[in-house]
XYZ file of C-alpha atoms in Angstrom:
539
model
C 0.000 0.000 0.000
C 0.819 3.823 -0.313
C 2.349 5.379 2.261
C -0.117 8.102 2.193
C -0.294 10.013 5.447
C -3.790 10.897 6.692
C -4.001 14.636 7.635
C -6.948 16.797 8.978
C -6.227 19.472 5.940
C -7.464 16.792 3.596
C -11.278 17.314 4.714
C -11.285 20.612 3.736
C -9.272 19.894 0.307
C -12.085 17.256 -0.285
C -15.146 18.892 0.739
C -13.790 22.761 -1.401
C -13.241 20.665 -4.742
C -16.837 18.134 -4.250
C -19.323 20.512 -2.405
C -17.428 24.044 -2.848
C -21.513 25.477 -1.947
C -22.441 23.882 0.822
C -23.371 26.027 3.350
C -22.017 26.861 7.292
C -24.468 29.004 8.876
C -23.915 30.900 12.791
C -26.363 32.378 14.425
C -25.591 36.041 15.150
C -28.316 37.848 17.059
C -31.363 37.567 15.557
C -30.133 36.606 12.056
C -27.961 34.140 10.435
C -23.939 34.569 8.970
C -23.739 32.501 5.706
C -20.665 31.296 3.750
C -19.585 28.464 1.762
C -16.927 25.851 1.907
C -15.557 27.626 -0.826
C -15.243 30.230 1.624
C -13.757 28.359 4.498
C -11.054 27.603 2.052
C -10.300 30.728 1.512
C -10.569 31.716 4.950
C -8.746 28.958 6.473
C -5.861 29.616 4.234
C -5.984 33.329 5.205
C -5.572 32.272 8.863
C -2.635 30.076 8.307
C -1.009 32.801 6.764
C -1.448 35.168 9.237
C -0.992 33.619 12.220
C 2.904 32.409 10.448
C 2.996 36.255 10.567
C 2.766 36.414 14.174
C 5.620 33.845 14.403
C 3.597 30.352 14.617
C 5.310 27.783 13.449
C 4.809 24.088 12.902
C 4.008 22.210 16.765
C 3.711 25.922 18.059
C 0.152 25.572 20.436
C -2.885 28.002 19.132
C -5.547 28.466 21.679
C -8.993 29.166 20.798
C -11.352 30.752 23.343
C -14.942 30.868 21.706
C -18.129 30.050 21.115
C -19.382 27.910 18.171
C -19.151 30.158 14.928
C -17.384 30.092 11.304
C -14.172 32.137 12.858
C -13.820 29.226 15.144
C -14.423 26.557 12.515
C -11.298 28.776 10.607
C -9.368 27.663 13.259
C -10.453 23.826 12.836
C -8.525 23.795 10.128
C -5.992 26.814 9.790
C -4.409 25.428 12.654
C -3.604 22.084 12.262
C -3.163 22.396 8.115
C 0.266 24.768 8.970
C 1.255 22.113 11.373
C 0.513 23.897 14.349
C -1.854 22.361 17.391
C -5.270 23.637 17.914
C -6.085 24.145 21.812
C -9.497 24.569 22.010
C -9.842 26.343 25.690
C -13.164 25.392 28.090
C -14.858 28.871 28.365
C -16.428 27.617 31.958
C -13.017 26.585 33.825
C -12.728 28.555 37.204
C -9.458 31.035 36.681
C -6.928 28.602 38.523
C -7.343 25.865 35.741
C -7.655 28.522 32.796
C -4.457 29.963 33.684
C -3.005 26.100 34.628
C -3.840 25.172 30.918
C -2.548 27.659 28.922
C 0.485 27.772 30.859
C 0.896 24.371 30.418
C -0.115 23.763 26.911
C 2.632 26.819 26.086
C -0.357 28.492 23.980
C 1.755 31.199 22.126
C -1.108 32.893 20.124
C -4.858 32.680 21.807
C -7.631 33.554 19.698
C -10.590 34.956 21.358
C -13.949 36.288 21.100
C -15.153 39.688 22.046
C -17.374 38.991 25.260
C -14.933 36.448 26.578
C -12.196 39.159 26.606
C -12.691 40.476 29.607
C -12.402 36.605 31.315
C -9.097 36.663 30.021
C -7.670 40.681 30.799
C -6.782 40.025 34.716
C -5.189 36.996 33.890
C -3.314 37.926 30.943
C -0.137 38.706 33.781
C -0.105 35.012 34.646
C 0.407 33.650 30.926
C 3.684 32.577 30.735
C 3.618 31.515 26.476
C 1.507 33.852 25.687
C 2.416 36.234 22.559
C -0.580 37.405 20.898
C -4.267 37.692 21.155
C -6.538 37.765 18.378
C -10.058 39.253 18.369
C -12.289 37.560 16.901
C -14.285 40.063 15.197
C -14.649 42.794 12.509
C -15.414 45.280 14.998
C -12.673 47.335 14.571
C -13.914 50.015 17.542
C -13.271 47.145 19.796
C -11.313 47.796 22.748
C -9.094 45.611 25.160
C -6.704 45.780 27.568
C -5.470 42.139 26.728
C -1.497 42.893 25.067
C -0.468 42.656 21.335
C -3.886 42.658 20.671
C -5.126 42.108 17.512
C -8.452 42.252 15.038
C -8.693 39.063 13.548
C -10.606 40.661 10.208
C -7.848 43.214 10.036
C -4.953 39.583 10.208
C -7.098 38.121 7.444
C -7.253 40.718 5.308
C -3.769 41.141 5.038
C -2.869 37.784 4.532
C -2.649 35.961 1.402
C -5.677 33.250 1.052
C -2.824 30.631 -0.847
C -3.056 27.005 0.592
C 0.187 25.795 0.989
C -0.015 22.850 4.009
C 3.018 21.778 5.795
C 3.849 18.762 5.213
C 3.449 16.718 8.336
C 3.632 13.037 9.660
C 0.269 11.798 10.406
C 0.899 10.776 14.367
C 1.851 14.295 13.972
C -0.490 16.777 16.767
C -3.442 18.580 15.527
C -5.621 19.402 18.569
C -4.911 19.465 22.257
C -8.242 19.245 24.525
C -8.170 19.174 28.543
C -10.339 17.114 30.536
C -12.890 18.459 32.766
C -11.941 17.420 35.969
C -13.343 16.961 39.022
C -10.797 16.357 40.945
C -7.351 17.617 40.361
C -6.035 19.892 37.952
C -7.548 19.198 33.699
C -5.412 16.909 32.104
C -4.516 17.586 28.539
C -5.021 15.158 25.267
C -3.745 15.345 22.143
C -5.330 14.819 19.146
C -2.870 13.416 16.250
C -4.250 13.751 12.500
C -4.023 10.343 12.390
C -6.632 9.629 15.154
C -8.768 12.295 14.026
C -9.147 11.444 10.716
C -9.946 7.712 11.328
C -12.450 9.193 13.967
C -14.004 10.860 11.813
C -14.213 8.250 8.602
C -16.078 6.035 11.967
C -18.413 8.837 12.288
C -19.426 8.161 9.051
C -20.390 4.883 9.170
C -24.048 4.076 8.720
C -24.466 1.918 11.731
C -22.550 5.104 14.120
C -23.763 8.364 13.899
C -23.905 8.361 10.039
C -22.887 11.680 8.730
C -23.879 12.244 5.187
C -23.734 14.918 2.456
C -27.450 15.632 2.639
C -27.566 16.147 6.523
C -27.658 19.544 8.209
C -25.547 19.522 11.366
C -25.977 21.675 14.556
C -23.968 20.536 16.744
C -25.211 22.168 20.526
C -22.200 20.832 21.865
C -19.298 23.381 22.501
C -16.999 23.626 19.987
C -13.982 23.599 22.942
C -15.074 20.424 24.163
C -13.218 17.329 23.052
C -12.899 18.219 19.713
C -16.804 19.238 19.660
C -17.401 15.717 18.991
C -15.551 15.480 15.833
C -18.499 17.135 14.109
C -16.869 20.279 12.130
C -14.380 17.737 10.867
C -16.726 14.805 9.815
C -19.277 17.438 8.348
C -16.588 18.711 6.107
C -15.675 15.270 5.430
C -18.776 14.134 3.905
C -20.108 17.621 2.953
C -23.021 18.329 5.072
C -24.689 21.602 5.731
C -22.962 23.025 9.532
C -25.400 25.322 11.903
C -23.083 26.931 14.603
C -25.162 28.478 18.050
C -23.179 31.692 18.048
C -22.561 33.571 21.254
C -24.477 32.499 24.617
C -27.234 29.754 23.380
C -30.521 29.009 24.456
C -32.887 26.700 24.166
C -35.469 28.989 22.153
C -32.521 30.009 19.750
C -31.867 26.367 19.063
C -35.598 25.237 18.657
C -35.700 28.064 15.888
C -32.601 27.284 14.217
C -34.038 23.775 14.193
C -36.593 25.172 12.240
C -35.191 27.717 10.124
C -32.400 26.126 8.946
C -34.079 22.270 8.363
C -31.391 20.688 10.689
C -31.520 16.863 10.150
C -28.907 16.199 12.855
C -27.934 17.603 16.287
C -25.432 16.901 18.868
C -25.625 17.479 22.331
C -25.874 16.425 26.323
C -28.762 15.259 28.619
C -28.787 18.615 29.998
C -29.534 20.946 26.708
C -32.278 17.824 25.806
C -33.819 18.408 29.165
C -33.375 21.818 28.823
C -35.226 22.229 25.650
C -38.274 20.185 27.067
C -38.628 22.199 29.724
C -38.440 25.336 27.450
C -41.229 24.513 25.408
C -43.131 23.224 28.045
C -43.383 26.287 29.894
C -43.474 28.371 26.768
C -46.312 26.550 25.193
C -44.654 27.508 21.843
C -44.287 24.942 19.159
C -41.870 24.900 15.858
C -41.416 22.242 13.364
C -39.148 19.425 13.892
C -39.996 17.772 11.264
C -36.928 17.593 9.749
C -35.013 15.750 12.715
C -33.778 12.367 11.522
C -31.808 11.732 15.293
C -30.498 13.150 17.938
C -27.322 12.139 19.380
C -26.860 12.565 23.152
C -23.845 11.792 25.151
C -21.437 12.889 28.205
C -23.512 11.042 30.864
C -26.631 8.514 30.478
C -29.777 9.852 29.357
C -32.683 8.606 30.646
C -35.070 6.120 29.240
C -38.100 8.875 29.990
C -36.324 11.258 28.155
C -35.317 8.986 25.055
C -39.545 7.991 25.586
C -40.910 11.699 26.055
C -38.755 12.814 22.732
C -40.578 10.497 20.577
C -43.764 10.596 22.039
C -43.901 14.349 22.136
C -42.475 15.254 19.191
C -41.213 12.438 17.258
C -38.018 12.571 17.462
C -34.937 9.319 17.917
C -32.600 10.436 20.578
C -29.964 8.630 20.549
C -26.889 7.532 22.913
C -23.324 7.753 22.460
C -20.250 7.379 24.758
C -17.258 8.133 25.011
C -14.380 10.749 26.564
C -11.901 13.310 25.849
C -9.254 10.466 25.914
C -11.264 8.993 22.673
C -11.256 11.346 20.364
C -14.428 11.224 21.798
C -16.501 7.958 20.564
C -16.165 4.739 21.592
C -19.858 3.765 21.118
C -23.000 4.024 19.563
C -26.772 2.841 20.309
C -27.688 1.473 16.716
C -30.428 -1.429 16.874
C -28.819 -4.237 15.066
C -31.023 -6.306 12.798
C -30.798 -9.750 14.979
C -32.833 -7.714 17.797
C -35.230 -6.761 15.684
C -37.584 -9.088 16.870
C -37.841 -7.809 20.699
C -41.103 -6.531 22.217
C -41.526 -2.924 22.091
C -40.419 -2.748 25.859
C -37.611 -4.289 25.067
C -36.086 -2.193 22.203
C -36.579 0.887 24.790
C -34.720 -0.920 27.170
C -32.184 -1.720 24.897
C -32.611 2.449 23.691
C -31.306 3.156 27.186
C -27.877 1.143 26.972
C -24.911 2.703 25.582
C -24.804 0.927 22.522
C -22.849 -1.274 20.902
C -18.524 -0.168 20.556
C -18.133 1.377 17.077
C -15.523 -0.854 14.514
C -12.006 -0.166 15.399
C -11.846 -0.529 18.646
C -11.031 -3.055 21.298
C -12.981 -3.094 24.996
C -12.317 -5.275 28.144
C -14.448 -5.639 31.064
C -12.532 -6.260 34.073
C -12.770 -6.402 37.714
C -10.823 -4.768 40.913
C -8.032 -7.785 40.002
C -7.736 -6.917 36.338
C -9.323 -9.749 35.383
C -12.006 -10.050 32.621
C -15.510 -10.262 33.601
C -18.022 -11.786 31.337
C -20.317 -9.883 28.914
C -23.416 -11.354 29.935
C -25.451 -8.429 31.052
C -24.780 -8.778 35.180
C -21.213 -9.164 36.013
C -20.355 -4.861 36.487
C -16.652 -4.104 36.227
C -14.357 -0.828 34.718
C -13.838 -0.740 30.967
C -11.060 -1.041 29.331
C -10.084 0.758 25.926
C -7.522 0.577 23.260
C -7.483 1.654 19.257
C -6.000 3.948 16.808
C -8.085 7.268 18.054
C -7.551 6.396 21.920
C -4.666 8.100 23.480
C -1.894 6.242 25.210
C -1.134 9.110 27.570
C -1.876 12.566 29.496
C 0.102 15.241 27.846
C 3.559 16.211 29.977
C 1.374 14.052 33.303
C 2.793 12.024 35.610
C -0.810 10.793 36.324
C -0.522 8.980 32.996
C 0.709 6.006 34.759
C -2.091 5.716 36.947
C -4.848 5.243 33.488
C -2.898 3.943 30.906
C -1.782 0.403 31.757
C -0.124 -2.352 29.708
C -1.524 -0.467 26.142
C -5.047 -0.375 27.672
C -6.555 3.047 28.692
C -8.580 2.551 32.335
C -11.409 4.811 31.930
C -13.097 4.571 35.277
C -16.328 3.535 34.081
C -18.179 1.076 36.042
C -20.672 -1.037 33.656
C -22.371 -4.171 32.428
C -21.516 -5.331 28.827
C -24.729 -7.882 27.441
C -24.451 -10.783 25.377
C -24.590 -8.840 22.078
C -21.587 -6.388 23.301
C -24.418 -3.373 24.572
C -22.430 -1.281 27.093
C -25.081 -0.204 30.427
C -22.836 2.503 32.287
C -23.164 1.825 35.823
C -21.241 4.798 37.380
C -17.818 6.715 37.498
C -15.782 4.559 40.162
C -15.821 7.754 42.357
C -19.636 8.107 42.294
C -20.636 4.554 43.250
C -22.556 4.504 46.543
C -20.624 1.977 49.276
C -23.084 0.668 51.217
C -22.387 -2.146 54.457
C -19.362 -3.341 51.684
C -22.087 -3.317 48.270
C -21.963 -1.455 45.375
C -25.190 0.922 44.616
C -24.884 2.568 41.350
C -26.267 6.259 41.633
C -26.983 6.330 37.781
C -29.794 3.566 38.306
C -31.316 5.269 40.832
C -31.286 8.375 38.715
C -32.509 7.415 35.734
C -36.018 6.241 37.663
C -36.470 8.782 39.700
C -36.291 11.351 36.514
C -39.018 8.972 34.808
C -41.322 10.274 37.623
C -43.507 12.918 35.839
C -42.562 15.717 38.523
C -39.189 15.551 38.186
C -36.715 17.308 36.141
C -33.427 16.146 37.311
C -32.448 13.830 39.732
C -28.685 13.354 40.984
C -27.983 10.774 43.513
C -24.865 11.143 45.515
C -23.208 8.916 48.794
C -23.520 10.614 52.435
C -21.309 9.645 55.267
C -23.296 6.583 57.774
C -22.190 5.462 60.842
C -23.303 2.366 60.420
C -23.309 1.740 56.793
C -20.218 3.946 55.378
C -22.339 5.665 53.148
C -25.785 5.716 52.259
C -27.538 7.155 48.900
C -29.247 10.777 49.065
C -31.572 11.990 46.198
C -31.064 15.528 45.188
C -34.506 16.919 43.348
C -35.240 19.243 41.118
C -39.176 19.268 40.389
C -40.720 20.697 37.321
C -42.618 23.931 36.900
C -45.545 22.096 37.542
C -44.415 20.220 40.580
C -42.695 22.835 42.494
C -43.993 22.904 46.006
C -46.110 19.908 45.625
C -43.868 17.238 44.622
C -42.734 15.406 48.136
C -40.433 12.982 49.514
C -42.364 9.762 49.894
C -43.887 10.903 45.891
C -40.506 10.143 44.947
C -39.668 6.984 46.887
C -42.915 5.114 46.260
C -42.402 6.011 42.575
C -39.152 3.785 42.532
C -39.933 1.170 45.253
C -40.404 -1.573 43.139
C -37.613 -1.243 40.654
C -34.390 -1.625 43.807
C -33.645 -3.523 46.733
C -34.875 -1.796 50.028
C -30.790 -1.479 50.885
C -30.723 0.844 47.347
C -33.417 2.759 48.435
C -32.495 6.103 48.729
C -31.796 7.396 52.731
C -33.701 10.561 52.067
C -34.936 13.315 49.224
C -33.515 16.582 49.062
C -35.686 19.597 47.161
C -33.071 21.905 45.448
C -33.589 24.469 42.491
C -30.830 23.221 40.776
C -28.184 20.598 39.859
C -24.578 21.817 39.889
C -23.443 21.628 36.087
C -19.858 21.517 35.525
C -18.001 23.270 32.650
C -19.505 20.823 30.025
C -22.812 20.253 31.537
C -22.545 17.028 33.174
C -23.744 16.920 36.844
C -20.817 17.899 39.239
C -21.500 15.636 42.139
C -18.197 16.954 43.672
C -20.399 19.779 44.685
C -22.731 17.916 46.162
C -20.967 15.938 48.379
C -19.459 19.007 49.602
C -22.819 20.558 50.513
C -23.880 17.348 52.194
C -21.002 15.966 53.706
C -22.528 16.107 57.168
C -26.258 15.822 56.136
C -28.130 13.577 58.683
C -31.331 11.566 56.914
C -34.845 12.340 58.248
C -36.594 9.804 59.301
């Protein structure tokens, strides 16, 4: 065979020369931004340019700080095409880990958008890499106090728009993404072209999330979160139609682009789904979804109500997927596979609420506290194991590497069941399991019923301290708009009674008018236990 190195660049190459018309739309206030591939080329190219005018160079790191638009999609590929390493920087991080990760990613140019600016101006002291900032607008009356500021319309237009890649091994780095940690400090990932390029040709695939040239892709989630999924790059790939959110989304601004714009295909977590119930429920507005084909939903289980109330309210397949910055991100996908075609109706939505089946090109293990391998039969819980050509084999400049990637097998933390016909149930994280007189209770079961109760809109169980026990499970509540004030404890209990074990059964309910959220949306138990460390049940 050829040794033909695969390369991010290539996408864009591909998609300029086959669908030089297809569109990428942002949001930008009440209207829409329109180019074309053709466009991003051009763009792209101009970006390259300029940013080797400011001294970037070929492994130099380029952090982006943004929201999801076609200036940030530049980047996607300007970046890694002139050999330097995209860092796509977690708007949400608390100040200690923003200035931790740049520092230690050595980000010598950080692009950055307008209203994020000022996150970035007291800190600016603190960078140690940092060179130049780039604003990411054509405002030209835009002021900062950030240093060697400049406007990113004003770089482009005096840059020359000819492509001329580096020419690059393809283990080479293209993007750099930092976990969202709960504990510790982020630890940093990197993306070779190689991985990401195979990632996205799985993508692809008909039986995974099956991007196509006909499609219309929003994707809701951020584009500086582990790789945003892979989307801009598998989109460009096949050809498809991109929607971007713009600055600071919503759920009404997504329900319209929905609309507007025809989207066939969204990306997102439990939260925005849950989110955008909610929103039209109390809105009583409708819009057309007709053009849905799925809904993919990952970053922490989604709930068989929810997977239920989407196509029972308005007709729409939401999907699951896992996976994890460490992957690229996906390791699996919840396709139906013709042999199971025969279950009851119950059963497929059972089935619905697994994580799916791992996508081709990987290779899983289910293992217990020992290391050794547990059978897939459907029972047996134990951590999974990863390895394959878009999983990384190590934290970037960690020591904590050694403690996840063992023997060519990365240790994800995940405690699940794996059935017959390889369908992954997540059980828990390792560090949110419930310990209970020396038994495992997994919080995720225990919050996936209690959300199927119709006066509930999130549900996050978490361990408290027991003298007796060790620790005991506490329910933390959020009701509805329709339930607030009248939803109570024993409503919730006797809703789940008969699904657990008494010993699962939840110690007590907690009311609260919100779940903590961290950077990316998942629940952040960590803040939970916190508040509740010395909570005493009520009898």
């Amino acid at each position: 065979m050829m040794d033909y190195p695969l390369l991010v660049h290539q996408f864009l190459e591909r998609t300029s020369v086959y669908f030089p018309n297809k569109e990428i739309i942002t949001r930008e206030g009440d209207g829409v931004h329109r180019y074309t591939y053709a466009d991003l080329m051009k763009r792209s190219s101009r970006l390259s340019n300029a940013l080797a005018g400011l001294g970037v160079g070929a492994g130099d790191r380029v952090g982006t700080f943004a929201w999801n638009h076609y200036r940030h999609l530049e980047a996607y590929f300007g970046v890694p095409s002139m050999g330097a390493v995209l860092h796509t920087i977690n708007i949400r991080l608390f100040t200690e880990d923003l200035v931790y990760i740049i520092n230690h990613a050595g980000d010598k140019v950080i692009l950055v958008d307008p209203d994020l600016a000022p996150l970035l101006e007291p800190l600016a002291s603190q960078f140690e890499s940092v060179e130049h900032f780039v604003i990411m607008t054509d405002d030209r009356s835009f002021t900062t106090t950030l240093p060697s500021a400049h406007n990113y319309e004003d770089l482009l237009e005096g840059a020359s728009d000819g492509y001329s890649p580096v020419k690059l091994d393809e283990n080479s780095p293209a993007g750099l993404c930092y976990t969202s940690a709960t504990t510790g400090r982020p630890k940093g990932v990197i993306y070779s072209h190689r991985g990401v390029v195979l990632h996205s040709m799985m993508e692809a695939q008909a039986d995974t999330i099956g991007f196509r040239e006909r499609d219309v892709v929003l994707p809701v989630v951020p584009m500086f979160h582990a790789n945003c999924w892979g989307v801009p790059y598998t989109s460009a790939m096949v050809g498809a139609n991109q929607v971007l959110t713009g600055i600071r989304p919503d759920p009404e601004a997504i329900c319209r682009l929905f609309e507007s714009e025809k989207v066939t295909l969204s990306l997102g977590v439990p939260t925005i789904w849950v989110g955008i119930l909610d929103y039209l429920e109390r809105s009583g507005k409708t819009y057309d979804f007709s053009s849905l084909r799925e809904i993919a939903s990952g970053g922490s289980a989604v709930p068989i109500s929810l997977i239920q109330a989407y196509k029972e309210k308005l007709n729409i397949d939401l999907v699951q997927a896992y996976g994890m910055t460490e992957a690229t991100p996906v390791i699996s996908y919840n396709r139906r596979t013709s042999g199971l075609d025969s279950m009851s109706e119950g059963e497929k939505l059972q089935l619905a609420g697994t994580q799916g089946a791992m996508v081709p090109g990987l290779e899983m293990r289910l293992v217990d506290d020992e290391g050794n391998d547990l059978s897939w039969d459907g029972e047996q819980r134990g951590e999974l194991l990863f390895k394959g050509p878009w999983i990384a084999d190590s934290y970037y400049n960690d020591p904590r590497s050694s403690e996840t990637f063992i023997d060519g097998w990365y240790h994800s933390g995940d405690i699940a069941s794996v059935d017959a016909n390889g369908y992954i149930q997540i059980g828990d994280r390792v560090k949110d399991m419930v310990k209970s007189g020396g038994e495992w209770i997994s919080s995720v079961d225990l919050e996936t019923a209690i959300i199927a109760h119709p006066g509930v809109l999130e549900a996050a169980v978490i361990a408290i301290p027991h003298e007796r026990w060790v620790e005991r499970p506490l329910a933390c509540v959020v009701a509805n708009a329709e339930s607030q004030g009248k939803l109570q404890k024993d409503d919730v209990l006797d809703f789940i009674r008969d699904k657990f074990a008494s010993w699962w059964m939840p110690d007590d309910v907690v009311f609260i008018d919100e779940i903590p959220k961290t950077s990316v949306g998942k629940f952040d138990k960590k803040v939970l236990r916190e508040r509740y460390q010395d909570y005493q049940a009520q009898s």
